Each structure stands twice: as C-alpha cells, then as structure tokens.
Short mmCIF file of C-alpha atoms and ligand atoms in Angstrom, two decimals:
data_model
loop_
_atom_site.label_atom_id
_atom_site.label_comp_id
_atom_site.label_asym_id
_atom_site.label_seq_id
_atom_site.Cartn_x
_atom_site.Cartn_y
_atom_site.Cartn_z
CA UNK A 1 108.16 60.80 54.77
CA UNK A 2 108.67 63.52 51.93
CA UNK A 3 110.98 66.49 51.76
CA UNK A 4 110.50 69.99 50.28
CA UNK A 5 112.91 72.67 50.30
CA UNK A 6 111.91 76.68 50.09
CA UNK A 7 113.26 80.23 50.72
CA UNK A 8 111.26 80.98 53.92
CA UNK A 9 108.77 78.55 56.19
CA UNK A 10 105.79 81.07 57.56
CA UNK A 11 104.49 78.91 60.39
CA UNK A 12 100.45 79.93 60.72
CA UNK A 13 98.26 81.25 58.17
CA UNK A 14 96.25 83.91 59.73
CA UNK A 15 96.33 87.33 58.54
CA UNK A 16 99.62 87.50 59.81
CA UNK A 17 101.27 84.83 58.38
CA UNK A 18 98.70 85.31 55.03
CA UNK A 19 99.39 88.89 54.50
CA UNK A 20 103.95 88.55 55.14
CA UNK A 21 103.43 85.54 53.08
CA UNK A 22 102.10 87.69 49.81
CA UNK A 23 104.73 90.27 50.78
CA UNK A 24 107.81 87.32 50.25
CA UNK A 25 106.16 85.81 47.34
CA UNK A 26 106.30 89.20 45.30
CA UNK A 27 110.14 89.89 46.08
CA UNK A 28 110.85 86.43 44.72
CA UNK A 29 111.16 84.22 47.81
CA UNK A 30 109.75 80.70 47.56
CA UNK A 31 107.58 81.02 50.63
CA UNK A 32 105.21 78.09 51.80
CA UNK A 33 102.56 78.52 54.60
CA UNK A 34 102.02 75.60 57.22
CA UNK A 35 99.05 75.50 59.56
CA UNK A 36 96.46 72.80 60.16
CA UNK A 37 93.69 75.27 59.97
CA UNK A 38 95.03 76.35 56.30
CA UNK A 39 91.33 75.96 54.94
CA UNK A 40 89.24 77.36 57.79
CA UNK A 41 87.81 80.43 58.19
CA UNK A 42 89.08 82.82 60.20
CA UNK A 43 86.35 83.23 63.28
CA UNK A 44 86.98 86.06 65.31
CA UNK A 45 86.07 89.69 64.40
CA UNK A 46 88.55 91.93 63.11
CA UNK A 47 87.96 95.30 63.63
CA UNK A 48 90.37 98.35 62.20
CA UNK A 49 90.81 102.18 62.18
CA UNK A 50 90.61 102.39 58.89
CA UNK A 51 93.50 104.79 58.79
CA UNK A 52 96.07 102.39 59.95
CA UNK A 53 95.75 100.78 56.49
CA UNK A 54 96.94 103.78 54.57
CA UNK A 55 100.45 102.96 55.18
CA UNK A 56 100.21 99.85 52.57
CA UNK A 57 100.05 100.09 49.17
CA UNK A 58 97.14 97.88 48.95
CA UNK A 59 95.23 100.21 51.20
CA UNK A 60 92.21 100.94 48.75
CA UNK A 61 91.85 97.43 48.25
CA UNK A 62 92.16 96.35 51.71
CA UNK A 63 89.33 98.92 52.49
CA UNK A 64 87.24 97.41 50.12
CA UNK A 65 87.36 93.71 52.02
CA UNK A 66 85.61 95.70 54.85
CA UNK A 67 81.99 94.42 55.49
CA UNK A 68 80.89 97.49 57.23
CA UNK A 69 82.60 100.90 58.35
CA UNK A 70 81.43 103.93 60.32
CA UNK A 71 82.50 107.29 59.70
CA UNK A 72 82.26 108.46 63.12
CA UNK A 73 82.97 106.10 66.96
CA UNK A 74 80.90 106.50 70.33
CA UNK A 75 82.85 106.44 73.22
CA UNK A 76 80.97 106.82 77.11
CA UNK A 77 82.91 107.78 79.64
CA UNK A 78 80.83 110.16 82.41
CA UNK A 79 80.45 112.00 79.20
CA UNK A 80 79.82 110.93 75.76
CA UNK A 81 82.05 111.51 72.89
CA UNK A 82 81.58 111.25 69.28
CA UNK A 83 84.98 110.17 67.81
CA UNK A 84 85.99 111.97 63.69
CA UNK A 85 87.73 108.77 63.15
CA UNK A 86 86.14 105.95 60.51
CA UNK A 87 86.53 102.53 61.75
CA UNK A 88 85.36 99.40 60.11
CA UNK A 89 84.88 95.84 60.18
CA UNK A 90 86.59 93.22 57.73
CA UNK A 91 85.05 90.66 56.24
CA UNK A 92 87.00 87.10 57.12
CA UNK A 93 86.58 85.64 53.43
CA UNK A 94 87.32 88.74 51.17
CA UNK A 95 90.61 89.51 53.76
CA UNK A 96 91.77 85.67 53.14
CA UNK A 97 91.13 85.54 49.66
CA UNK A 98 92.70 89.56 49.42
CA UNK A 99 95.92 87.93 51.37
CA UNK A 100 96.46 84.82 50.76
CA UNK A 101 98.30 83.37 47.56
CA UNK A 102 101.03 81.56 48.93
CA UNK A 103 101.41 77.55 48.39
CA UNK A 104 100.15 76.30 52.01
CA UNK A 105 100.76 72.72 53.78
CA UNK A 106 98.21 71.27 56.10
CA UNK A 107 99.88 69.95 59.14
CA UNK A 108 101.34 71.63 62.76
CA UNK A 109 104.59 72.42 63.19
CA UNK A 110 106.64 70.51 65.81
CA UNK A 111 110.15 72.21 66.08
CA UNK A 112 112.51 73.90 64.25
CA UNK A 113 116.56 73.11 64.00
CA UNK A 114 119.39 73.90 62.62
CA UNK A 115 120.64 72.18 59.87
CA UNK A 116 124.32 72.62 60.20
CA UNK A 117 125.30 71.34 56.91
CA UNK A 118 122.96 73.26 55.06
CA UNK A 119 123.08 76.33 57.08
CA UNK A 120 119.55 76.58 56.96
CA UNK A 121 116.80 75.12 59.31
CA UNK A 122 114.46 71.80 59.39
CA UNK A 123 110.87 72.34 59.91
CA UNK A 124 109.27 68.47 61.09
CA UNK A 125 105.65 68.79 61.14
CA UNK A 126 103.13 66.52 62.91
CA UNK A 127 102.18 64.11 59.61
CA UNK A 128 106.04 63.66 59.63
CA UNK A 129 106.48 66.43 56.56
CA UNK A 130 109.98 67.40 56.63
CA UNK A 131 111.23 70.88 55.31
CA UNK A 132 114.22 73.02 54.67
CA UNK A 133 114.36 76.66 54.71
CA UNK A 134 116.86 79.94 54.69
CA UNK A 135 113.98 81.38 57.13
CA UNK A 136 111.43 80.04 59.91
CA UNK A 137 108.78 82.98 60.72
CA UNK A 138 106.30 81.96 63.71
CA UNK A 139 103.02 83.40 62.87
CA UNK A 140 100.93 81.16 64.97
CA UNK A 141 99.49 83.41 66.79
CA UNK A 142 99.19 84.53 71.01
CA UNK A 143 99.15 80.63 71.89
CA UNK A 144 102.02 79.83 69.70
CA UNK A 145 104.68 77.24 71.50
CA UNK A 146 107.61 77.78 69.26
CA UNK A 147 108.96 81.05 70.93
CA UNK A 148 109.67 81.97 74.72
CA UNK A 149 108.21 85.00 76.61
CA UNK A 150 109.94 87.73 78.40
CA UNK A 151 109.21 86.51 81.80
CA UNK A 152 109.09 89.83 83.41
CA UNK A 153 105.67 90.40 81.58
CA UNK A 154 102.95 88.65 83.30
CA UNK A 155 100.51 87.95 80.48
CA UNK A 156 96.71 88.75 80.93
CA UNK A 157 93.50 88.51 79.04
CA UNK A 158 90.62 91.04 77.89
CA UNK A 159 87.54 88.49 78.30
CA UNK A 160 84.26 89.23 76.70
CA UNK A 161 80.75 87.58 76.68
CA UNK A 162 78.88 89.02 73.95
CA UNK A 163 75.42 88.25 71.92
CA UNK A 164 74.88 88.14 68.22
CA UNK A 165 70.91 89.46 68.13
CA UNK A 166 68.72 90.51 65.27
CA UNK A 167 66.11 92.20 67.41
CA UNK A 168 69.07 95.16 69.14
CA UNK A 169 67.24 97.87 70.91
CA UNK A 170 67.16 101.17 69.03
CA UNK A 171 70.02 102.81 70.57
CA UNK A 172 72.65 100.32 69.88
CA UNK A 173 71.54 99.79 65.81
CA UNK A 174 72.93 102.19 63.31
CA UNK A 175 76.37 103.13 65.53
CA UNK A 176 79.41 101.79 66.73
CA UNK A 177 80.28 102.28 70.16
CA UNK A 178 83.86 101.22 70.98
CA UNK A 179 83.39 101.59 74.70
CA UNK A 180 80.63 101.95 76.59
CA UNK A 181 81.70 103.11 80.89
CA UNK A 182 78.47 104.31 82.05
CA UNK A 183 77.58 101.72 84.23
CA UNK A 184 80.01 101.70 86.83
CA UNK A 185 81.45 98.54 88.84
CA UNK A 186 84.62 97.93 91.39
CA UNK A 187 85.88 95.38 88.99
CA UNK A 188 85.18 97.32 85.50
CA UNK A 189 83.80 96.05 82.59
CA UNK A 190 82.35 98.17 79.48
CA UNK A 191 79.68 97.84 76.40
CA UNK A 192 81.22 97.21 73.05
CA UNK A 193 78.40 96.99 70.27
CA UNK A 194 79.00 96.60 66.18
CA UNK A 195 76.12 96.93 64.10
CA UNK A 196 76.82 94.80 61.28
CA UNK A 197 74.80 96.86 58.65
CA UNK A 198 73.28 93.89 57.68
CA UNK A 199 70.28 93.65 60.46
CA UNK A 200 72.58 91.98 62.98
CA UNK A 201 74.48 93.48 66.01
CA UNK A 202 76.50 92.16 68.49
CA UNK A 203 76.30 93.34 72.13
CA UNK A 204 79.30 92.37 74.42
CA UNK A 205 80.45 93.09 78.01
CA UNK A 206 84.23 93.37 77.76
CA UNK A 207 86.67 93.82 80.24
CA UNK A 208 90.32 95.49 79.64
CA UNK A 209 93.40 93.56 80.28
CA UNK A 210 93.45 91.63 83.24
CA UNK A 211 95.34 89.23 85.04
CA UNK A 212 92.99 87.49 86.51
CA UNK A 213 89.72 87.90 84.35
CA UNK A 214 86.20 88.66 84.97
CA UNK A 215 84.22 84.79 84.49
CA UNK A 216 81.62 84.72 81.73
CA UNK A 217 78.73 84.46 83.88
CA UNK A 218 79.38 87.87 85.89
CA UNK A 219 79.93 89.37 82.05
CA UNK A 220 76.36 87.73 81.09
CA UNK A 221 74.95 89.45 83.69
CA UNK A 222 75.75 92.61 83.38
CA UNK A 223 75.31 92.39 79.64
CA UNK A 224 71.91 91.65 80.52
CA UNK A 225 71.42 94.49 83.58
CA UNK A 226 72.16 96.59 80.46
CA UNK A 227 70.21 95.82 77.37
CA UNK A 228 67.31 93.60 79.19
CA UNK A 229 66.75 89.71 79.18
CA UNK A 230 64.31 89.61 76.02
CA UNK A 231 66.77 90.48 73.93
CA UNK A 232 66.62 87.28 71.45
CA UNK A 233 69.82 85.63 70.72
CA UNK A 234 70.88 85.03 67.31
CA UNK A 235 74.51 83.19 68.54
CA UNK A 236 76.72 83.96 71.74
CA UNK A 237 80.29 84.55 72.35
CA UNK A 238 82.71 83.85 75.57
CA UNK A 239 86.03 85.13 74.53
CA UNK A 240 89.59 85.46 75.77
CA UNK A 241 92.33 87.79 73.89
CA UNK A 242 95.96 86.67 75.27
CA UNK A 243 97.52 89.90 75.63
CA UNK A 244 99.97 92.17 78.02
CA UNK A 245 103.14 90.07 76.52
CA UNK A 246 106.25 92.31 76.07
CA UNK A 247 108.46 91.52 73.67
CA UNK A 248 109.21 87.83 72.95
CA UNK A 249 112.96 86.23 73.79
CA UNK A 250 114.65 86.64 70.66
CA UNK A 251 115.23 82.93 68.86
CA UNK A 252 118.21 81.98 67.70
CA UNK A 253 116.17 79.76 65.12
CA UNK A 254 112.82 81.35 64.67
CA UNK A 255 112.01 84.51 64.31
CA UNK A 256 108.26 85.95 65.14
CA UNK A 257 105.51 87.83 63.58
CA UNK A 258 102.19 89.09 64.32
CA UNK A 259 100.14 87.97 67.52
CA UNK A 260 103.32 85.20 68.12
CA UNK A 261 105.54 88.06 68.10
CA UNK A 262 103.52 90.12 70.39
CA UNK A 263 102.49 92.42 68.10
CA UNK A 264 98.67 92.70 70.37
CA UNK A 265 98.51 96.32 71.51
CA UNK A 266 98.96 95.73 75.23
CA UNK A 267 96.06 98.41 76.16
CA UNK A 268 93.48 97.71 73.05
CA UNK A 269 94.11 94.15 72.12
CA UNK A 270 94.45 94.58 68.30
CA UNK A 271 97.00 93.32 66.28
CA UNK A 272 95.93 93.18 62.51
CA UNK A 273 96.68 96.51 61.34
CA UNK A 274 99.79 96.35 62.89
CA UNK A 275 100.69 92.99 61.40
CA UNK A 276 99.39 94.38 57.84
CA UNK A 277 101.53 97.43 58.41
CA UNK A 278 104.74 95.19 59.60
CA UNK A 279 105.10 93.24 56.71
CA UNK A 280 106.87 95.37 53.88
CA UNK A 281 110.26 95.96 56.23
CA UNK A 282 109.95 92.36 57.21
CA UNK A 283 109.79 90.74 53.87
CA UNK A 284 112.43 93.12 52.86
CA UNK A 285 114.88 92.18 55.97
CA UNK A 286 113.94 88.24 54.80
CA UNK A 287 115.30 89.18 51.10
CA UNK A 288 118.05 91.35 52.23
CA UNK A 289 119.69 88.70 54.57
CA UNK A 290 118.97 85.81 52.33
CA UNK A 291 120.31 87.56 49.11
CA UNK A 292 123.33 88.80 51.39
CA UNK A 293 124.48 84.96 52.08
CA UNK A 294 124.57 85.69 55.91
CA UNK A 295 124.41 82.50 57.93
CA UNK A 296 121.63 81.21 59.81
CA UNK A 297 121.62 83.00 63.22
CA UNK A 298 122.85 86.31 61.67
CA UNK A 299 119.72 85.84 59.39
CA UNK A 300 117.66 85.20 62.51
CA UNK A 301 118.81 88.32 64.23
CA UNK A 302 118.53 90.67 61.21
CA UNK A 303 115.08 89.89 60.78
CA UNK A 304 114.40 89.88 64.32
CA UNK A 305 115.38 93.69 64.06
CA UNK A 306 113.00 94.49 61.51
CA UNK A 307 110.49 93.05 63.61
CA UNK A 308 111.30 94.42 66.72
CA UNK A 309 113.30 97.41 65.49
CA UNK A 310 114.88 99.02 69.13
CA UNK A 311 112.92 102.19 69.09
CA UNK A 312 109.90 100.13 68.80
CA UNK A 313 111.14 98.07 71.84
CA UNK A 314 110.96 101.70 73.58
CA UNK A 315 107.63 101.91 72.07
CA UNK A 316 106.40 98.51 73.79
CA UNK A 317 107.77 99.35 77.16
CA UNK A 318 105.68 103.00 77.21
CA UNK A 319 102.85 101.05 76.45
CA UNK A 320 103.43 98.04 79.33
CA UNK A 321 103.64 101.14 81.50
CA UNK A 322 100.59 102.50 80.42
CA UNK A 323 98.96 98.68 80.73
CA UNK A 324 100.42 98.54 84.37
CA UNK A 325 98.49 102.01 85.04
CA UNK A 326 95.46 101.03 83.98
CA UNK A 327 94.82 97.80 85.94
CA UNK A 328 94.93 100.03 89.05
CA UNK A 329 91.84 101.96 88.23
CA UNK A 330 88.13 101.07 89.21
CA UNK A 331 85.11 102.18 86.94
CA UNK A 332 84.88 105.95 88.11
CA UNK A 333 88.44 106.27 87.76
CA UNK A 334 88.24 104.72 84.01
CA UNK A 335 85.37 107.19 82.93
CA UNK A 336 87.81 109.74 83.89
CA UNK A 337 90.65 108.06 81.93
CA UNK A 338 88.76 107.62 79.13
CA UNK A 339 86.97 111.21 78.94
CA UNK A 340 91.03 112.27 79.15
CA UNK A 341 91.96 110.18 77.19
CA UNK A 342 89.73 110.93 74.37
CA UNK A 343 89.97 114.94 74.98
CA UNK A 344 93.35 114.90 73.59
CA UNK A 345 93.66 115.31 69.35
CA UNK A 346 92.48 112.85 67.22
CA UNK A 347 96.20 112.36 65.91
CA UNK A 348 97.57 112.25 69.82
CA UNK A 349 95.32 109.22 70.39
CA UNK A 350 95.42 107.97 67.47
CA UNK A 351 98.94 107.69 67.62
CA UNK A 352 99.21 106.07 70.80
CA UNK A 353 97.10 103.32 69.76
CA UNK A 354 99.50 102.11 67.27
CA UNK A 355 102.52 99.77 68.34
CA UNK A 356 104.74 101.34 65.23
CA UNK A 357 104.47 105.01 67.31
CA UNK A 358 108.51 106.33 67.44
CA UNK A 359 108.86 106.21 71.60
CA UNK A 360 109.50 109.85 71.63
CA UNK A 361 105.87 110.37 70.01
CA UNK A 362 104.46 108.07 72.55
CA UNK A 363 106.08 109.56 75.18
CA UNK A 364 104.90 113.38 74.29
CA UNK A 365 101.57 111.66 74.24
CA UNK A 366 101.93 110.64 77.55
CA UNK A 367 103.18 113.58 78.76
CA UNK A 368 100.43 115.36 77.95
CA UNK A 369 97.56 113.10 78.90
CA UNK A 370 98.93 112.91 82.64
CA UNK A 371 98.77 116.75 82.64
CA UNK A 372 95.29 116.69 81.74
CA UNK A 373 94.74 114.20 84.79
CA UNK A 374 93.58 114.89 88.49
CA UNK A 375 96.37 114.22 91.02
CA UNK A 376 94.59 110.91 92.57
CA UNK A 377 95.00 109.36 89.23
CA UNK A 378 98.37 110.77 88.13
CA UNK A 379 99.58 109.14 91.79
CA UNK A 380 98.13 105.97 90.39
CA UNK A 381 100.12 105.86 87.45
CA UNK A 382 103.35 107.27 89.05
CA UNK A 383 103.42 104.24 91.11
CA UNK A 384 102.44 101.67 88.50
CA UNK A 385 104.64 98.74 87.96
CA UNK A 386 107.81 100.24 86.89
CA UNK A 387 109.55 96.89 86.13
CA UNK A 388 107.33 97.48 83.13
CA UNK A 389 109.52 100.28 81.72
CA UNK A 390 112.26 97.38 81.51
CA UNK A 391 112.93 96.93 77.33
CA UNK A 392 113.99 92.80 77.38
CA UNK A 393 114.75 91.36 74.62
C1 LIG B 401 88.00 86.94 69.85
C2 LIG B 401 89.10 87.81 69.37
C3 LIG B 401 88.78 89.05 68.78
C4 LIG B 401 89.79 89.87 68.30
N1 LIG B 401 89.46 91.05 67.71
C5 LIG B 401 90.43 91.80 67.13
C6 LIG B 401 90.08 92.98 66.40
O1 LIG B 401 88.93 93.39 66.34
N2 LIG B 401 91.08 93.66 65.77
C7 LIG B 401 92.37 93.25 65.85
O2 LIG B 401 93.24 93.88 65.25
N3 LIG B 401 92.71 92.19 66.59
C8 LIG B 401 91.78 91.43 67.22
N4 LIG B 401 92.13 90.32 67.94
C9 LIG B 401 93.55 90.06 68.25
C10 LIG B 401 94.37 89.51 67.10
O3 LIG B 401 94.41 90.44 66.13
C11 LIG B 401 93.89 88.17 66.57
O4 LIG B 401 94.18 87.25 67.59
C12 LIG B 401 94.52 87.75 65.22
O5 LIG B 401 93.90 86.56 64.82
C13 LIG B 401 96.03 87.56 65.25
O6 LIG B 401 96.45 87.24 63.95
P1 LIG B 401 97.71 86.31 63.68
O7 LIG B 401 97.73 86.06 62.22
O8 LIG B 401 98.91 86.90 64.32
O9 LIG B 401 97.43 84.93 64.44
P2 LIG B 401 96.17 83.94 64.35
O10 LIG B 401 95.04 84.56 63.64
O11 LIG B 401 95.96 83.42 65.73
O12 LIG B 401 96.69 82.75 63.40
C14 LIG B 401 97.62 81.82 63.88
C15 LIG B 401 97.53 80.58 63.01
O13 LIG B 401 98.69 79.78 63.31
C16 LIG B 401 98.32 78.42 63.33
N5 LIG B 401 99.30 77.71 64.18
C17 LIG B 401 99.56 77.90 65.50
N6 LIG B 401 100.55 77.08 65.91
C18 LIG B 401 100.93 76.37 64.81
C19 LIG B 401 101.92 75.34 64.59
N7 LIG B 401 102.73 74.90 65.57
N8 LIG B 401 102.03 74.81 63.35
C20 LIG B 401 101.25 75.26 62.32
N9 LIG B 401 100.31 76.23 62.47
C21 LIG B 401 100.15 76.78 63.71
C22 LIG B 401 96.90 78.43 63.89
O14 LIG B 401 96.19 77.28 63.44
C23 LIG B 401 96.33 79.71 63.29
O15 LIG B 401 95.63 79.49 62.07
C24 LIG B 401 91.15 89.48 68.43
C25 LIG B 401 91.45 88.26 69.04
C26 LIG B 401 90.45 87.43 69.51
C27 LIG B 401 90.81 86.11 70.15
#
C-alpha cells in the first residue's frame, strides 16, 4: 500500500472534475484527479449554447474545441421556430486535452474520512491507494455513491434511442433541430437531430424527464414512423440521462461538483456549461478556506456554499417546479408549451435555461411565460407538485 498527500482530491475526471481540476492547479493547489476511466474517452455528446461559455476566460479557446456549431436552432412545436441563438457541438478529445492537466490516479474511490489528527481527510481507493487531502470534491458524476440525495426529489430520466446514419434524409442534414413536437403522442416524445458537418447525423427520439421512462423499443418505433425504415444505420444509441435531483445533502466530508452535485438542468438535462461556468468561485472557495487554516468541516461547508450558493438553491427549486409542471402535459399541451415557451426573448429563455439564473430572474421569467399561457395549462402548473418549491439542503 502507498501513500500520497495533496491540497485537494477531485474524485472523477470528466469535464467536471477535468475542467475544476485546471482551475486549482493554476491558484497553486496540489490537486490530483482519481477515476478508473482516467484514460478513456469521454462517450456521450456534449452539446452547448455557445454563449454560456462567454463567462470563462478561456471562452475563445473553448469555442474552438467545438466540432461543429450552428448559427441558428429549429424548434417544432404546432409551429416552427427558427431560434438567433448559435449552439454547437464539442469535440470529446480537443475538450479533454483543452481541460485536463492535472496529475490523475487510476483507481475508484471507496470512501472518504476524516483524519482527525491531520485535520484533513483519507481517500482509500479500490487498488488499496491511500491519500490525504485539505479537500475531497465528488465529481463522479449523476451515478456517483459518495453523496446522499434530497429525498424529497424523486429522480427521473430523459431516455433516448437514437441512430448515427450517413444516408439522413434531406430535411434533417445541414440543421440542428433541438426539438422536434410535431408528431403528437399521449406519452410525448420529440425528434432531436445533429448534423455532424462531417456527412454524419444522428436522429433520436427523446423523451423529457420522466419518472418512469418511455422503453427503447416504443422510442425505435417512432423514430422509425418518422424518418422511414431504410434509413441505413451507421451505429445506434439507447440512452438514459439521470436527472430531476434537487440539491444534494450537504457532506460533512465531501463536497460535490458537476453532474454529482446536481448541477443537470432539471428541465434540459445539460450540465457542462454549467460545470465549466462553476469552477472559478469554486476553486477560489477551495484556496480561500485552505489558505485561511479553517478546519475540515468548516472547509467542507464553505465550499459547499460556493457550490450551492443560497440564491442558487432558490434557483433549483423554480426550476423543480417548472420540472413538476411539465410531466403533467401530453403532446398537444407540449407544442403549446414549447411555441410559449420559445415566443418569449431570446435572453428570457435563454436565461431560464441556465442553473446560475439569480431566482428573482427566473422567477420574472416565469411570471411572464404563464401569462402568455391558456388557462387549461396555467391550471396545470398551478397545481404541480408544490413540495417541489421546498429549497433542502
Ligand atoms: C448520453 C448523455 C448525453 C448527454 N448530453 C449532454 C449534452 O449534450 N450537454 C450537456 O451539457 N450535458 C449532457 N449530458 C449530461 C451531463 O452533462 C453529462 O452526464 C456529463 O458527462 C456530466 O459531467 P461530469 O463531469 O459531471 O460527470 P461524468 O462525465 O459522468 O464523469 C464522472 C467520472 O467520475 C468517475 N467516477 C465515478 N465514481 C467514481 C469513484 N467512486 N471513484 C473514482 N472515479 C469515479 C467516472 O468514471 C467518470 O469518469 C448528457 C448525459 C448523457 C448520459
């Protein structure tokens, strides 16, 4: 068994774990990434506003690890809309190699204590690595075991069964369409296509957030009522995105970040941007309670609240309200929602798709979105869960 000592432990290297990694390394910190995937690629598709990078300082470069970007976003709802608002696509290998330059360890992480004597914390890892640090961060991601969920938020999943296909039809090359409503069933589901730019497009059937979700063959299926059965496949995707979590029970040893913190937007399902956009006031709460000699659990706490500030806490519960809402609608009501939804201003939406929107933002939002609604709807959202509203910590 070996020993190694550092500032702060970042437990998961994905581009949340990569990207608050960098951030410690330049303040100083001896920082030291553990994951047993530490030389994989990253698999799933990331997909941005590109917008929500300009808050980083890194933003030009960031934009330039994009494989492909649109200037303009389709959205179908019983009408069409043609969104002012570039999105883009990053490419796994220039983001990881962009990100990452922290020292990494190969293993998994079993638990984290307290090291009393030290004041710091023990990190024992699954090849029976031992390691001391001022700071644990769990970045491992939605499945992550090393922090407890606020039990009063059910988690859910957005499911997806999607085709990778060289030969699209016409109208899905050459666009991006982020949602596609027009084909209406009880239990909704919508088109989401991505031409890569590079002769390949994927074609999915997604389904929002749901509790229980919609099985992969019924996806398949409708996939193929849309776009045809000779549509040759290139690869094929089932997917499941954890998301609906609130806010994560605050540990006393560990403290989270990205996906493991619940940083997924509860209604859209993203989290990099946000992660990307979290990490300068975390690595600066890391340095501040480190250089400021406070012990362990005030440590914890204080970076806890750069993670989870308390306005954003307000921020989280508008959105579980929102989340609650939407699960109540069926695929007529959705075109509606989303033809309302997508009325408002570019910076309205906009800023309620971000999980870093001040509450009272979020809430003006909101305001004005249910006065743009018909009364069967607004009924639908005045009664939504309102245990949701609850901010837990
Ligand atoms: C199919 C799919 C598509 C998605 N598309 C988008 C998208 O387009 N845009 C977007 O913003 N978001 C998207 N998301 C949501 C979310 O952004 C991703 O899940 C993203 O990978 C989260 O990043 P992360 O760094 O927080 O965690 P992850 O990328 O999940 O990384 C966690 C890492 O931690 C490691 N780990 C876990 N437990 C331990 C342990 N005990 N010890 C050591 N290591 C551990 C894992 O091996 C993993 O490498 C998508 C999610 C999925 C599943």
């Amino acid at each position: 068994m070996t020993e190694r000592n550092c500032d702060v432990v970042i437990v998961g290297g994905g581009p949340a774990g990569s990207a608050l990694a960098k951030d410690c390394g330049r303040l100083g910190l001896e920082v030291l990434i553990v994951d047993p995937l530490a030389n994989e690629p990253w698999r799933s598709t990331f997909g941005t506003w590109v917008d929500d990078l300009d808050d980083r300082d890194d933003a030009e470069d960031l934009k330039r690890t994009l494989r492909v970007s649109w200037p303009t976003v389709h959205v179908v709802g019983a009408r069409r809309h043609q969104l002012s608002r570039p999105y883009g696509f990053f490419d796994n290998e220039r983001l990881r190699s962009h990100l990452r330059d922290a020292p990494e360890h190969r293993s998994t992480v079993q638990e984290v204590v307290r090291d009393r004597e030290a004041d710091g914390l023990v990190i024992r890892c699954l090849d029976g690595e031992r390691i001391t640090a001022r700071v644990v961060i769990d970045a491992g991601g939605s499945r992550s075991s090393l922090l407890a969920r606020q039990r009063h938020h059910e988690g859910g999943v957005q499911s997806a069964f999607g085709i990778v296909t060289r030969n699209a039809p016409s109208t899905y090359r050459e666009c991006f369409t982020l949602m596609d409503w027009s084909v209406v069933h009880r239990d909704p589901s919508f088109l989401y296509t991505v031409d890569f730019g590079d002769g390949s497009v994927l074609l999915e059937e997604t389904s929002l957030y749901r509790t229980r979700p919609i099985d992969a063959q019924t996806l398949e299926q409708r996939l193929i009522g849309r776009v045809g059965v000779d549509v040759p496949r290139e690869s094929v995707e089932h997917v499941e995105i954890p998301m609906g979590w609130g806010v994560p029970s605050f540990s006393r040893t560990v403290v989270g970040f990205g996906a493991a913190a619940g940083f997924v937007h509860p209604v859209t399902g993203y989290s990099v941007a946000a992660s990307l956009r979290a990490t300068r006031r975390v690595s600066t709460a890391i340095d501040r309670a480190i250089a400021a000699g406070l012990s362990v659990e005030d440590r914890v706490q204080h970076v806890w609240e750069a993670v989870w500030p308390s306005n954003l806490r307000r921020t989280r519960a508008l959105h579980q309200y929102g989340l609650a809402s939407l699960e109540r609608f069926d695929g007529h009501d959705l075109q509606a929602f989303f033809d309302t939804f997508f009325s408002l201003s570019t910076q309205d939406w906009s800023d309620y798709l971000r999980i870093d929107t001040p509450p009272a933002t979020i809430a003006r939002v909101m305001t004005k979105f249910f006065a743009r609604m018909s009364w069967s709807m607004r009924l639908k959202v005045m009664t939504a869960n309102p245990l949701s509203l609850l901010v837990g910590r």
